[in-house]
mmCIF file of C-alpha atoms and ligand atoms in Angstrom:
data_model
loop_
_atom_site.group_PDB
_atom_site.id
_atom_site.type_symbol
_atom_site.label_atom_id
_atom_site.label_comp_id
_atom_site.label_asym_id
_atom_site.label_seq_id
_atom_site.Cartn_x
_atom_site.Cartn_y
_atom_site.Cartn_z
ATOM 1 C CA MET A 1245 16.808 6.208 10.683
ATOM 2 C CA LYS A 1246 13.952 3.738 10.451
ATOM 3 C CA LYS A 1247 13.042 2.312 7.041
ATOM 4 C CA LYS A 1248 9.701 3.436 5.671
ATOM 5 C CA ILE A 1249 6.877 0.974 5.000
ATOM 6 C CA ALA A 1250 3.682 2.010 3.233
ATOM 7 C CA VAL A 1251 0.815 -0.431 3.797
ATOM 8 C CA LEU A 1252 -2.163 -0.330 1.433
ATOM 9 C CA THR A 1253 -5.116 -2.240 2.834
ATOM 10 C CA GLY A 1254 -8.540 -3.284 1.572
ATOM 11 C CA ALA A 1255 -11.537 -5.176 2.854
ATOM 12 C CA GLY A 1256 -9.575 -8.449 3.116
ATOM 13 C CA VAL A 1257 -7.578 -7.189 6.116
ATOM 14 C CA SER A 1258 -10.826 -6.881 8.092
ATOM 15 C CA ALA A 1259 -12.413 -10.121 6.801
ATOM 16 C CA GLU A 1260 -11.117 -12.141 9.759
ATOM 17 C CA SER A 1261 -12.761 -9.577 12.057
ATOM 18 C CA GLY A 1262 -16.095 -10.645 10.575
ATOM 19 C CA ILE A 1263 -16.560 -7.641 8.273
ATOM 20 C CA SER A 1264 -17.809 -8.546 4.793
ATOM 21 C CA THR A 1265 -15.618 -7.861 1.780
ATOM 22 C CA PHE A 1266 -17.220 -6.409 -1.348
ATOM 23 C CA ARG A 1267 -16.372 -8.647 -4.302
ATOM 24 C CA ASP A 1268 -15.849 -12.101 -2.774
ATOM 25 C CA SER A 1269 -18.751 -14.468 -3.289
ATOM 26 C CA GLY A 1270 -21.356 -13.587 -0.666
ATOM 27 C CA GLY A 1271 -19.708 -10.152 -0.375
ATOM 28 C CA LEU A 1272 -21.601 -6.880 -0.038
ATOM 29 C CA TRP A 1273 -21.904 -6.288 -3.785
ATOM 30 C CA ASP A 1274 -23.689 -9.654 -4.143
ATOM 31 C CA ASN A 1275 -26.393 -8.355 -1.833
ATOM 32 C CA TYR A 1276 -26.581 -4.670 -2.696
ATOM 33 C CA ASN A 1277 -26.416 -2.722 -5.918
ATOM 34 C CA VAL A 1278 -23.255 -0.627 -5.605
ATOM 35 C CA GLU A 1279 -24.812 2.145 -7.719
ATOM 36 C CA ASP A 1280 -27.692 2.408 -5.237
ATOM 37 C CA VAL A 1281 -25.773 2.522 -1.963
ATOM 38 C CA ALA A 1282 -22.252 3.720 -2.731
ATOM 39 C CA SER A 1283 -22.497 6.329 -5.444
ATOM 40 C CA ILE A 1284 -23.251 10.030 -5.352
ATOM 41 C CA ASP A 1285 -26.109 9.487 -7.820
ATOM 42 C CA GLY A 1286 -27.550 6.817 -5.530
ATOM 43 C CA TRP A 1287 -27.486 9.336 -2.685
ATOM 44 C CA TYR A 1288 -29.498 11.867 -4.663
ATOM 45 C CA ARG A 1289 -31.939 9.161 -5.862
ATOM 46 C CA ASN A 1290 -32.643 7.538 -2.512
ATOM 47 C CA PRO A 1291 -30.713 8.947 0.461
ATOM 48 C CA GLY A 1292 -32.750 6.901 2.962
ATOM 49 C CA LEU A 1293 -31.522 3.637 1.434
ATOM 50 C CA VAL A 1294 -27.925 4.879 1.554
ATOM 51 C CA LEU A 1295 -28.244 5.973 5.203
ATOM 52 C CA ASP A 1296 -29.661 2.553 6.126
ATOM 53 C CA PHE A 1297 -26.791 0.772 4.370
ATOM 54 C CA TYR A 1298 -24.204 2.725 6.371
ATOM 55 C CA ASN A 1299 -26.229 2.453 9.603
ATOM 56 C CA ILE A 1300 -25.937 -1.331 9.242
ATOM 57 C CA ARG A 1301 -22.201 -1.102 8.486
ATOM 58 C CA ARG A 1302 -21.697 1.057 11.621
ATOM 59 C CA LYS A 1303 -23.595 -1.405 13.784
ATOM 60 C CA GLU A 1304 -21.526 -4.292 12.391
ATOM 61 C CA LEU A 1305 -18.338 -2.349 13.170
ATOM 62 C CA ALA A 1306 -19.407 -1.706 16.777
ATOM 63 C CA SER A 1307 -19.228 -5.412 17.525
ATOM 64 C CA ALA A 1308 -16.055 -6.125 15.524
ATOM 65 C CA SER A 1309 -12.506 -6.075 16.879
ATOM 66 C CA PRO A 1310 -9.115 -5.684 15.234
ATOM 67 C CA ASN A 1311 -7.604 -9.025 14.249
ATOM 68 C CA ALA A 1312 -4.010 -10.247 14.386
ATOM 69 C CA ALA A 1313 -3.275 -8.686 10.984
ATOM 70 C CA HIS A 1314 -4.307 -5.183 12.115
ATOM 71 C CA LEU A 1315 -2.238 -5.720 15.259
ATOM 72 C CA ALA A 1316 0.796 -6.942 13.304
ATOM 73 C CA ILE A 1317 0.590 -3.876 11.012
ATOM 74 C CA ALA A 1318 0.458 -1.618 14.081
ATOM 75 C CA GLY A 1319 3.366 -3.590 15.574
ATOM 76 C CA LEU A 1320 5.576 -2.730 12.576
ATOM 77 C CA GLU A 1321 5.831 0.796 14.018
ATOM 78 C CA LYS A 1322 8.266 -0.484 16.616
ATOM 79 C CA ASP A 1323 10.941 -0.989 13.964
ATOM 80 C CA TYR A 1324 9.690 0.943 10.944
ATOM 81 C CA ASP A 1325 8.251 4.283 9.975
ATOM 82 C CA VAL A 1326 4.792 3.115 8.847
ATOM 83 C CA THR A 1327 2.024 4.847 6.900
ATOM 84 C CA VAL A 1328 -1.206 2.889 6.504
ATOM 85 C CA ILE A 1329 -3.245 3.811 3.435
ATOM 86 C CA THR A 1330 -6.601 2.129 3.772
ATOM 87 C CA GLN A 1331 -9.582 1.843 1.464
ATOM 88 C CA ASN A 1332 -11.558 0.605 4.457
ATOM 89 C CA VAL A 1333 -14.035 2.849 6.184
ATOM 90 C CA ASP A 1334 -13.813 0.863 9.432
ATOM 91 C CA ASN A 1335 -11.634 2.031 12.335
ATOM 92 C CA LEU A 1336 -9.858 -1.249 13.043
ATOM 93 C CA HIS A 1337 -6.380 0.054 12.179
ATOM 94 C CA GLU A 1338 -6.833 2.883 14.707
ATOM 95 C CA ARG A 1339 -8.126 0.487 17.327
ATOM 96 C CA ALA A 1340 -5.153 -1.825 16.712
ATOM 97 C CA GLY A 1341 -2.788 1.076 17.460
ATOM 98 C CA SER A 1342 -1.598 2.291 14.054
ATOM 99 C CA THR A 1343 -0.844 5.990 14.359
ATOM 100 C CA ARG A 1344 -0.510 7.280 10.777
ATOM 101 C CA ILE A 1345 -3.541 6.317 8.707
ATOM 102 C CA ILE A 1346 -4.802 7.767 5.448
ATOM 103 C CA HIS A 1347 -8.469 6.871 4.936
ATOM 104 C CA LEU A 1348 -8.791 7.066 1.158
ATOM 105 C CA HIS A 1349 -12.508 6.246 1.095
ATOM 106 C CA GLY A 1350 -13.601 8.059 4.258
ATOM 107 C CA GLU A 1351 -14.633 6.913 7.725
ATOM 108 C CA LEU A 1352 -17.770 5.156 8.870
ATOM 109 C CA THR A 1353 -17.890 6.788 12.289
ATOM 110 C CA LYS A 1354 -17.928 10.316 10.842
ATOM 111 C CA VAL A 1355 -20.579 12.408 9.089
ATOM 112 C CA ARG A 1356 -20.749 15.802 7.424
ATOM 113 C CA PRO A 1357 -23.395 18.054 5.860
ATOM 114 C CA GLU A 1358 -24.353 16.926 2.357
ATOM 115 C CA ASP A 1359 -23.412 20.280 0.849
ATOM 116 C CA SER A 1360 -19.771 19.934 1.931
ATOM 117 C CA CYS A 1361 -18.872 18.055 -1.170
ATOM 118 C CA ASN A 1362 -15.992 15.863 -2.015
ATOM 119 C CA ASP A 1363 -14.766 17.803 -5.005
ATOM 120 C CA ARG A 1364 -11.238 18.596 -6.139
ATOM 121 C CA ASP A 1365 -10.701 21.026 -3.298
ATOM 122 C CA GLY A 1366 -11.844 18.439 -0.790
ATOM 123 C CA PHE A 1367 -14.416 19.257 1.847
ATOM 124 C CA SER A 1368 -14.183 21.443 4.879
ATOM 125 C CA GLU A 1369 -12.671 19.156 7.533
ATOM 126 C CA ALA A 1370 -14.145 21.552 10.096
ATOM 127 C CA LYS A 1371 -17.621 20.334 9.180
ATOM 128 C CA VAL A 1372 -16.808 16.646 9.671
ATOM 129 C CA PHE A 1373 -17.774 15.206 13.035
ATOM 130 C CA ASP A 1374 -17.823 11.952 14.905
ATOM 131 C CA ILE A 1375 -21.018 10.036 15.561
ATOM 132 C CA GLY A 1376 -19.384 6.867 16.823
ATOM 133 C CA TYR A 1377 -21.525 3.829 16.043
ATOM 134 C CA GLY A 1378 -24.833 5.721 16.060
ATOM 135 C CA GLU A 1379 -27.355 5.923 13.240
ATOM 136 C CA ILE A 1380 -28.210 8.845 10.979
ATOM 137 C CA HIS A 1381 -31.599 9.309 9.365
ATOM 138 C CA LEU A 1382 -33.305 11.633 6.937
ATOM 139 C CA GLY A 1383 -33.989 14.855 8.810
ATOM 140 C CA ASP A 1384 -30.813 14.654 10.943
ATOM 141 C CA LEU A 1385 -29.210 18.037 10.356
ATOM 142 C CA SER A 1386 -25.818 19.662 10.854
ATOM 143 C CA PRO A 1387 -25.572 22.707 13.194
ATOM 144 C CA ASP A 1388 -26.202 24.942 10.151
ATOM 145 C CA GLY A 1389 -29.338 23.044 9.172
ATOM 146 C CA VAL A 1390 -28.134 20.809 6.339
ATOM 147 C CA GLN A 1391 -28.940 17.084 5.963
ATOM 148 C CA LEU A 1392 -26.091 14.923 7.254
ATOM 149 C CA ARG A 1393 -24.447 12.327 5.024
ATOM 150 C CA PRO A 1394 -21.869 9.632 5.766
ATOM 151 C CA HIS A 1395 -18.252 10.810 5.517
ATOM 152 C CA ILE A 1396 -17.562 8.311 2.741
ATOM 153 C CA VAL A 1397 -16.014 8.740 -0.702
ATOM 154 C CA TRP A 1398 -18.581 7.340 -3.124
ATOM 155 C CA PHE A 1399 -18.253 6.249 -6.719
ATOM 156 C CA GLY A 1400 -18.535 9.378 -8.840
ATOM 157 C CA GLU A 1401 -16.663 11.502 -6.279
ATOM 158 C CA ALA A 1402 -13.065 12.668 -6.147
ATOM 159 C CA VAL A 1403 -10.608 11.067 -3.725
ATOM 160 C CA PRO A 1404 -9.142 14.048 -1.850
ATOM 161 C CA LYS A 1405 -6.491 12.034 0.036
ATOM 162 C CA ILE A 1406 -4.942 10.409 -3.047
ATOM 163 C CA GLU A 1407 -2.084 12.931 -3.202
ATOM 164 C CA SER A 1408 -0.879 12.179 0.309
ATOM 165 C CA ALA A 1409 -1.205 8.453 -0.440
ATOM 166 C CA ILE A 1410 0.981 8.831 -3.543
ATOM 167 C CA ASP A 1411 3.567 10.728 -1.468
ATOM 168 C CA ALA A 1412 3.657 7.897 1.087
ATOM 169 C CA VAL A 1413 4.088 5.219 -1.599
ATOM 170 C CA GLU A 1414 6.808 7.190 -3.378
ATOM 171 C CA ALA A 1415 8.698 7.652 -0.117
ATOM 172 C CA ALA A 1416 8.427 4.005 0.950
ATOM 173 C CA ASP A 1417 11.393 1.611 1.133
ATOM 174 C CA ILE A 1418 8.928 -1.299 1.210
ATOM 175 C CA LEU A 1419 5.315 -1.431 0.008
ATOM 176 C CA LEU A 1420 2.920 -3.944 1.548
ATOM 177 C CA ILE A 1421 -0.552 -4.530 0.097
ATOM 178 C CA VAL A 1422 -3.084 -6.531 2.103
ATOM 179 C CA GLY A 1423 -6.528 -7.816 1.104
ATOM 180 C CA THR A 1424 -7.579 -5.698 -1.828
ATOM 181 C CA SER A 1425 -8.813 -6.903 -5.212
ATOM 182 C CA LEU A 1426 -7.153 -3.852 -6.825
ATOM 183 C CA GLN A 1427 -10.300 -3.207 -8.850
ATOM 184 C CA VAL A 1428 -11.058 0.345 -7.743
ATOM 185 C CA TYR A 1429 -9.028 3.300 -8.959
ATOM 186 C CA PRO A 1430 -7.208 5.429 -8.044
ATOM 187 C CA ALA A 1431 -6.231 3.187 -5.098
ATOM 188 C CA ALA A 1432 -5.550 0.242 -7.420
ATOM 189 C CA GLY A 1433 -2.873 2.199 -9.294
ATOM 190 C CA LEU A 1434 -0.971 3.369 -6.218
ATOM 191 C CA TYR A 1435 1.634 0.596 -6.334
ATOM 192 C CA ARG A 1436 2.921 2.022 -9.623
ATOM 193 C CA TYR A 1437 4.314 4.973 -7.657
ATOM 194 C CA ALA A 1438 6.695 2.736 -5.697
ATOM 195 C CA GLY A 1439 10.382 3.357 -6.370
ATOM 196 C CA ARG A 1440 12.070 1.353 -9.121
ATOM 197 C CA ASN A 1441 13.734 -0.998 -6.689
ATOM 198 C CA THR A 1442 11.158 -0.925 -3.914
ATOM 199 C CA PRO A 1443 9.990 -4.431 -3.036
ATOM 200 C CA ILE A 1444 6.210 -4.892 -3.099
ATOM 201 C CA TYR A 1445 4.546 -7.633 -1.054
ATOM 202 C CA ILE A 1446 0.925 -8.576 -1.661
ATOM 203 C CA ILE A 1447 -0.956 -10.642 0.909
ATOM 204 C CA ASP A 1448 -4.115 -12.137 -0.551
ATOM 205 C CA PRO A 1449 -5.437 -15.709 -0.737
ATOM 206 C CA LYS A 1450 -6.455 -15.123 -4.366
ATOM 207 C CA ASP A 1451 -4.755 -13.893 -7.518
ATOM 208 C CA VAL A 1452 -4.727 -10.121 -7.815
ATOM 209 C CA PRO A 1453 -4.347 -8.208 -11.078
ATOM 210 C CA ALA A 1454 -0.931 -6.677 -10.434
ATOM 211 C CA TYR A 1455 1.977 -7.752 -12.586
ATOM 212 C CA ASP A 1456 5.350 -6.326 -11.785
ATOM 213 C CA ARG A 1457 8.809 -7.799 -11.248
ATOM 214 C CA ARG A 1458 8.964 -6.110 -7.836
ATOM 215 C CA ILE A 1459 5.968 -8.064 -6.490
ATOM 216 C CA THR A 1460 6.123 -11.034 -4.134
ATOM 217 C CA HIS A 1461 2.704 -12.613 -3.655
ATOM 218 C CA ILE A 1462 2.128 -14.078 -0.194
ATOM 219 C CA ARG A 1463 -0.847 -16.258 -1.000
ATOM 220 C CA ASN A 1464 -2.516 -16.387 2.384
ATOM 221 C CA VAL A 1465 -5.161 -14.760 4.557
ATOM 222 C CA ALA A 1466 -4.180 -11.528 6.263
ATOM 223 C CA THR A 1467 -3.383 -12.903 9.731
ATOM 224 C CA ALA A 1468 -1.156 -15.782 8.578
ATOM 225 C CA GLY A 1469 0.183 -13.662 5.710
ATOM 226 C CA MET A 1470 1.346 -10.972 8.143
ATOM 227 C CA GLU A 1471 3.278 -13.606 10.119
ATOM 228 C CA GLU A 1472 4.972 -14.669 6.889
ATOM 229 C CA PHE A 1473 5.707 -11.038 5.971
ATOM 230 C CA ARG A 1474 7.206 -10.399 9.416
ATOM 231 C CA ARG A 1475 9.463 -13.423 9.040
ATOM 232 C CA ILE A 1476 10.674 -12.106 5.673
ATOM 233 C CA LEU A 1477 11.445 -8.687 7.229
ATOM 234 C CA ASP A 1478 13.224 -10.234 10.202
ATOM 235 C CA GLY A 1479 15.260 -12.431 7.841
ATOM 236 C CA GLN A 1480 16.350 -9.341 5.920
ATOM 237 C CA LYS A 1481 17.381 -7.584 9.120
ATOM 238 C CA ALA A 1482 19.542 -10.563 10.078
ATOM 239 C CA ASP A 1483 21.344 -10.546 6.671
HETATM 240 P P1 OAD B 1338 -12.776 -6.349 -2.444
HETATM 241 O O1 OAD B 1338 -13.947 -7.031 -1.832
HETATM 242 O O2 OAD B 1338 -12.878 -5.904 -3.858
HETATM 243 O O3 OAD B 1338 -11.510 -7.308 -2.357
HETATM 244 C C1 OAD B 1338 -11.197 -7.980 -1.180
HETATM 245 C C2 OAD B 1338 -9.892 -8.719 -1.371
HETATM 246 O O4 OAD B 1338 -9.572 -9.318 -0.130
HETATM 247 C C3 OAD B 1338 -9.946 -9.835 -2.431
HETATM 248 O O5 OAD B 1338 -8.789 -9.764 -3.249
HETATM 249 C C4 OAD B 1338 -9.961 -11.110 -1.581
HETATM 250 O O6 OAD B 1338 -9.300 -12.205 -2.207
HETATM 251 C C5 OAD B 1338 -9.187 -10.662 -0.355
HETATM 252 N N1 OAD B 1338 -9.489 -11.414 0.873
HETATM 253 C C6 OAD B 1338 -10.619 -12.056 1.240
HETATM 254 N N2 OAD B 1338 -10.492 -12.594 2.459
HETATM 255 C C7 OAD B 1338 -9.243 -12.274 2.891
HETATM 256 C C8 OAD B 1338 -8.498 -12.533 4.081
HETATM 257 N N3 OAD B 1338 -9.019 -13.217 5.113
HETATM 258 N N4 OAD B 1338 -7.238 -12.051 4.157
HETATM 259 C C9 OAD B 1338 -6.693 -11.348 3.132
HETATM 260 N N5 OAD B 1338 -7.338 -11.082 1.988
HETATM 261 C C10 OAD B 1338 -8.596 -11.535 1.872
HETATM 262 O O7 OAD B 1338 -12.396 -5.133 -1.462
HETATM 263 P P2 OAD B 1338 -11.480 -3.861 -1.744
HETATM 264 O O8 OAD B 1338 -10.376 -4.177 -2.688
HETATM 265 O O9 OAD B 1338 -11.138 -3.283 -0.433
HETATM 266 O O10 OAD B 1338 -15.286 1.313 -2.005
HETATM 267 O O11 OAD B 1338 -12.518 -2.897 -2.474
HETATM 268 C C11 OAD B 1338 -12.129 -1.593 -2.837
HETATM 269 C C12 OAD B 1338 -13.290 -0.652 -2.738
HETATM 270 O O12 OAD B 1338 -14.389 -1.164 -3.479
HETATM 271 C C13 OAD B 1338 -13.837 -0.474 -1.337
HETATM 272 O O13 OAD B 1338 -13.135 0.481 -0.592
HETATM 273 C C14 OAD B 1338 -15.252 -0.050 -1.577
HETATM 274 C C15 OAD B 1338 -15.594 -1.019 -2.681
HETATM 275 O O14 OAD B 1338 -16.603 -0.663 -3.548
HETATM 276 C C16 OAD B 1338 -16.393 2.058 -1.835
HETATM 277 O O15 OAD B 1338 -17.405 1.624 -1.320
HETATM 278 C C17 OAD B 1338 -16.286 3.470 -2.334
#
């Protein structure tokens, strides 16, 4: 039976594809007020501003491609049973070939009516649909006549997929974390669900606020860090 790897990713895994991170200097939250464009209150205050923000993100994604880190994560499936848990709303893991992906914070290329909320019971998946890299504007309605909103989990909303993410981390033989500042909960607390003796690898060029004897910090960017991680795995196989 293949060993199980859970991979938790954040904006840093897509940085080398040219997609801005949030909290690095020059990142998205330097240029936008997070409360205005990524919170449920912001949506009710000024939905047009929110739609524009995600229209720009979708356009940026259309011209981006998976990088060597996304490809290396997809490549792990050859030897391991891999679940990717991503905070990213881009589709670069899919395009790199990963087959089991939990999108904790939603997906940029999907929309749903604004009344299908993101509460404890989740939303009706049946109402979610793909718009690819197109734009949505005020006045764009679902088939039942309701304003469309991005299929994104905003601050102030529940995270419906967190339970399946916890299950994947609990079941993992190895946990890999790539390119997240671990500032946003509940995603930031997921590593605590790893088994007592499960090794945890963190790939990030900067310090991250996770302190645990199980952690090995690979202090590198995602692409080079994934090469290092692969070498560690291959070394273990040879032992
Ligand atoms: P952040 O921008 O908070 O953190 C990005 C992390 O990636 C930092 O730790 C960087 O050091 C690291 N990094 C930068 N370049 C990298 C590279 N080339 N390779 C590897 N790592 C690199 O992004 P997230 O942790 O993903 O949510 O942010 C979490 C959530 O906060 C996002 O999903 C988003 C945001 O607000 C919502 O919008 C709801």
